[in-house]
Amino acid sequence: MGLSWFGLSCGFVALFPLLFCSSGSEVVTIDVQAAKDLLKSGYGYVDVRTVEEYKKGHVDAEKILNIPYLFNTPEGRVKNPQFLQEVSSACNKEDLLVVGCQSGVRSLSATTDLLTAGFKHANNMGGGYHAWVEHHFPVTKPEDAGKNNQEVDQRKKAEDEL
């Protein structure tokens, strides 16, 4: 049995808010190669995954923020009620942003909210961190942070000896 017109129209109505925001801006989803290029050109990266996900590894970018869009609770995932306020306190509405999550789903919702709130240059990274890793693009993991701290300690020690 085929899909009814009603079923198709309900599906379109459900997806419509994800494609267009009340600000009139259309959500632009870019692939990870385009995201990598934008990050190299000066865009900031807003990682909307949970803090726990972020700490396991994240996109290696010069300008990066971790502001969770959802929180894990005993009742399930709930939207971070302070998400827009937290992004607004760290970014200007004119800032150039790439928004990413684990797979591209949360970041699509987060990008929609940002555009609706007046952020003019927020792009959703399709495929998320998972696709970034699959493309073997640079990541920062906890062991990398430890190496960086050791390098800093070694440099400080060398400077002290001079």
One Martini backbone bead per residue (centre of mass of N, CA, C, O) as a GRO file, in nm:
protein
  162
    1MET     BB    1   0.096   0.036   0.023
    2GLY     BB    2   0.076   0.358  -0.016
    3LEU     BB    3   0.116   0.676   0.030
    4SER     BB    4  -0.045   0.928   0.147
    5TRP     BB    5  -0.104   1.253   0.123
    6PHE     BB    6  -0.129   1.303   0.426
    7GLY     BB    7   0.140   1.172   0.510
    8LEU     BB    8   0.320   1.356   0.338
    9SER     BB    9   0.225   1.631   0.452
   10CYS     BB   10   0.304   1.573   0.746
   11GLY     BB   11   0.603   1.532   0.691
   12PHE     BB   12   0.656   1.813   0.576
   13VAL     BB   13   0.561   1.974   0.823
   14ALA     BB   14   0.774   1.848   1.016
   15LEU     BB   15   1.031   1.951   0.835
   16PHE     BB   16   1.005   2.255   0.773
   17PRO     BB   17   1.148   2.382   1.033
   18LEU     BB   18   1.434   2.262   0.942
   19LEU     BB   19   1.462   2.445   0.671
   20PHE     BB   20   1.307   2.692   0.805
   21CYS     BB   21   1.314   3.006   0.947
   22SER     BB   22   1.177   3.286   1.090
   23SER     BB   23   1.424   3.462   0.970
   24GLY     BB   24   1.455   3.328   0.659
   25SER     BB   25   1.657   3.116   0.700
   26GLU     BB   26   1.849   2.865   0.571
   27VAL     BB   27   1.956   2.561   0.623
   28VAL     BB   28   2.298   2.469   0.608
   29THR     BB   29   2.437   2.174   0.477
   30ILE     BB   30   2.755   2.038   0.529
   31ASP     BB   31   3.028   1.885   0.469
   32VAL     BB   32   3.329   1.798   0.608
   33GLN     BB   33   3.507   1.936   0.397
   34ALA     BB   34   3.376   2.214   0.415
   35ALA     BB   35   3.421   2.247   0.717
   36LYS     BB   36   3.726   2.234   0.714
   37ASP     BB   37   3.763   2.482   0.530
   38LEU     BB   38   3.619   2.686   0.716
   39LEU     BB   39   3.801   2.648   0.964
   40LYS     BB   40   4.062   2.741   0.813
   41SER     BB   41   3.917   3.037   0.746
   42GLY     BB   42   3.781   3.108   1.063
   43TYR     BB   43   3.582   2.940   1.171
   44GLY     BB   44   3.372   2.830   1.408
   45TYR     BB   45   3.314   2.568   1.659
   46VAL     BB   46   3.007   2.401   1.752
   47ASP     BB   47   2.974   2.168   2.004
   48VAL     BB   48   2.661   1.984   2.089
   49ARG     BB   49   2.761   1.788   2.268
   50THR     BB   50   2.837   1.633   2.522
   51VAL     BB   51   3.083   1.641   2.746
   52GLU     BB   52   3.151   1.340   2.727
   53GLU     BB   53   3.187   1.330   2.421
   54TYR     BB   54   3.401   1.552   2.395
   55LYS     BB   55   3.623   1.417   2.582
   56LYS     BB   56   3.675   1.171   2.378
   57GLY     BB   57   3.643   1.375   2.128
   58HIS     BB   58   3.741   1.625   1.874
   59VAL     BB   59   3.754   1.865   1.677
   60ASP     BB   60   4.023   2.022   1.519
   61ALA     BB   61   4.019   2.358   1.635
   62GLU     BB   62   4.085   2.682   1.698
   63LYS     BB   63   3.766   2.740   1.723
   64ILE     BB   64   3.608   2.611   2.022
   65LEU     BB   65   3.289   2.483   2.136
   66ASN     BB   66   3.107   2.347   2.425
   67ILE     BB   67   2.748   2.326   2.369
   68PRO     BB   68   2.495   2.173   2.477
   69TYR     BB   69   2.175   2.079   2.355
   70LEU     BB   70   2.178   1.819   2.530
   71PHE     BB   71   2.068   1.625   2.809
   72ASN     BB   72   2.128   1.376   3.034
   73THR     BB   73   1.870   1.189   3.187
   74PRO     BB   74   1.668   0.969   3.349
   75GLU     BB   75   1.433   1.054   3.124
   76GLY     BB   76   1.644   1.162   2.924
   77ARG     BB   77   1.658   1.380   2.676
   78VAL     BB   78   1.726   1.734   2.712
   79LYS     BB   79   1.702   2.051   2.662
   80ASN     BB   80   1.897   2.323   2.673
   81PRO     BB   81   1.782   2.617   2.814
   82GLN     BB   82   2.082   2.779   2.766
   83PHE     BB   83   2.194   2.765   2.479
   84LEU     BB   84   2.158   3.053   2.355
   85GLN     BB   85   2.295   3.205   2.585
   86GLU     BB   86   2.574   3.065   2.563
   87VAL     BB   87   2.632   3.143   2.273
   88SER     BB   88   2.586   3.455   2.307
   89SER     BB   89   2.829   3.485   2.517
   90ALA     BB   90   3.053   3.377   2.285
   91CYS     BB   91   2.881   3.502   2.042
   92ASN     BB   92   2.808   3.653   1.753
   93LYS     BB   93   2.567   3.699   1.504
   94GLU     BB   94   2.821   3.733   1.282
   95ASP     BB   95   2.947   3.480   1.316
   96LEU     BB   96   3.135   3.211   1.198
   97LEU     BB   97   2.964   2.888   1.178
   98VAL     BB   98   3.006   2.553   1.293
   99VAL     BB   99   2.777   2.282   1.345
  100GLY     BB  100   2.818   2.000   1.575
  101CYS     BB  101   2.805   1.646   1.622
  102GLN     BB  102   2.784   1.310   1.585
  103SER     BB  103   2.558   1.299   1.309
  104GLY     BB  104   2.357   1.580   1.255
  105VAL     BB  105   2.094   1.619   1.431
  106ARG     BB  106   2.142   1.824   1.660
  107SER     BB  107   2.273   2.042   1.477
  108LEU     BB  108   2.020   2.106   1.318
  109SER     BB  109   1.858   2.216   1.557
  110ALA     BB  110   2.067   2.424   1.652
  111THR     BB  111   2.082   2.585   1.388
  112THR     BB  112   1.790   2.666   1.381
  113ASP     BB  113   1.795   2.825   1.647
  114LEU     BB  114   2.016   3.027   1.567
  115LEU     BB  115   1.874   3.151   1.321
  116THR     BB  116   1.617   3.237   1.475
  117ALA     BB  117   1.804   3.421   1.678
  118GLY     BB  118   2.010   3.570   1.439
  119PHE     BB  119   2.209   3.395   1.319
  120LYS     BB  120   2.375   3.427   1.000
  121HIS     BB  121   2.645   3.198   1.015
  122ALA     BB  122   2.508   2.895   1.032
  123ASN     BB  123   2.638   2.560   0.998
  124ASN     BB  124   2.573   2.237   0.918
  125MET     BB  125   2.728   1.926   0.998
  126GLY     BB  126   2.721   1.664   0.819
  127GLY     BB  127   2.765   1.360   1.013
  128GLY     BB  128   2.964   1.469   1.197
  129TYR     BB  129   3.206   1.327   1.384
  130HIS     BB  130   3.187   1.059   1.243
  131ALA     BB  131   3.264   1.167   0.957
  132TRP     BB  132   3.529   1.299   1.035
  133VAL     BB  133   3.670   1.035   1.118
  134GLU     BB  134   3.623   0.876   0.849
  135HIS     BB  135   3.818   1.107   0.702
  136HIS     BB  136   4.075   1.157   0.883
  137PHE     BB  137   4.051   1.395   1.057
  138PRO     BB  138   4.134   1.606   1.291
  139VAL     BB  139   4.185   1.529   1.640
  140THR     BB  140   4.093   1.553   1.987
  141LYS     BB  141   4.230   1.388   2.262
  142PRO     BB  142   4.313   1.323   2.579
  143GLU     BB  143   4.610   1.236   2.507
  144ASP     BB  144   4.678   1.505   2.363
  145ALA     BB  145   4.656   1.690   2.607
  146GLY     BB  146   4.885   1.554   2.764
  147LYS     BB  147   5.107   1.614   2.558
  148ASN     BB  148   5.083   1.919   2.566
  149ASN     BB  149   5.151   1.945   2.867
  150GLN     BB  150   5.434   1.820   2.844
  151GLU     BB  151   5.547   2.028   2.645
  152VAL     BB  152   5.507   2.271   2.827
  153ASP     BB  153   5.678   2.168   3.062
  154GLN     BB  154   5.942   2.143   2.895
  155ARG     BB  155   5.958   2.441   2.812
  156LYS     BB  156   5.964   2.560   3.097
  157LYS     BB  157   6.220   2.415   3.186
  158ALA     BB  158   6.406   2.531   2.965
  159GLU     BB  159   6.361   2.829   3.042
  160ASP     BB  160   6.465   2.805   3.338
  161GLU     BB  161   6.763   2.716   3.247
  162LEU     BB  162   6.827   3.005   3.107
   0.00000   0.00000   0.00000
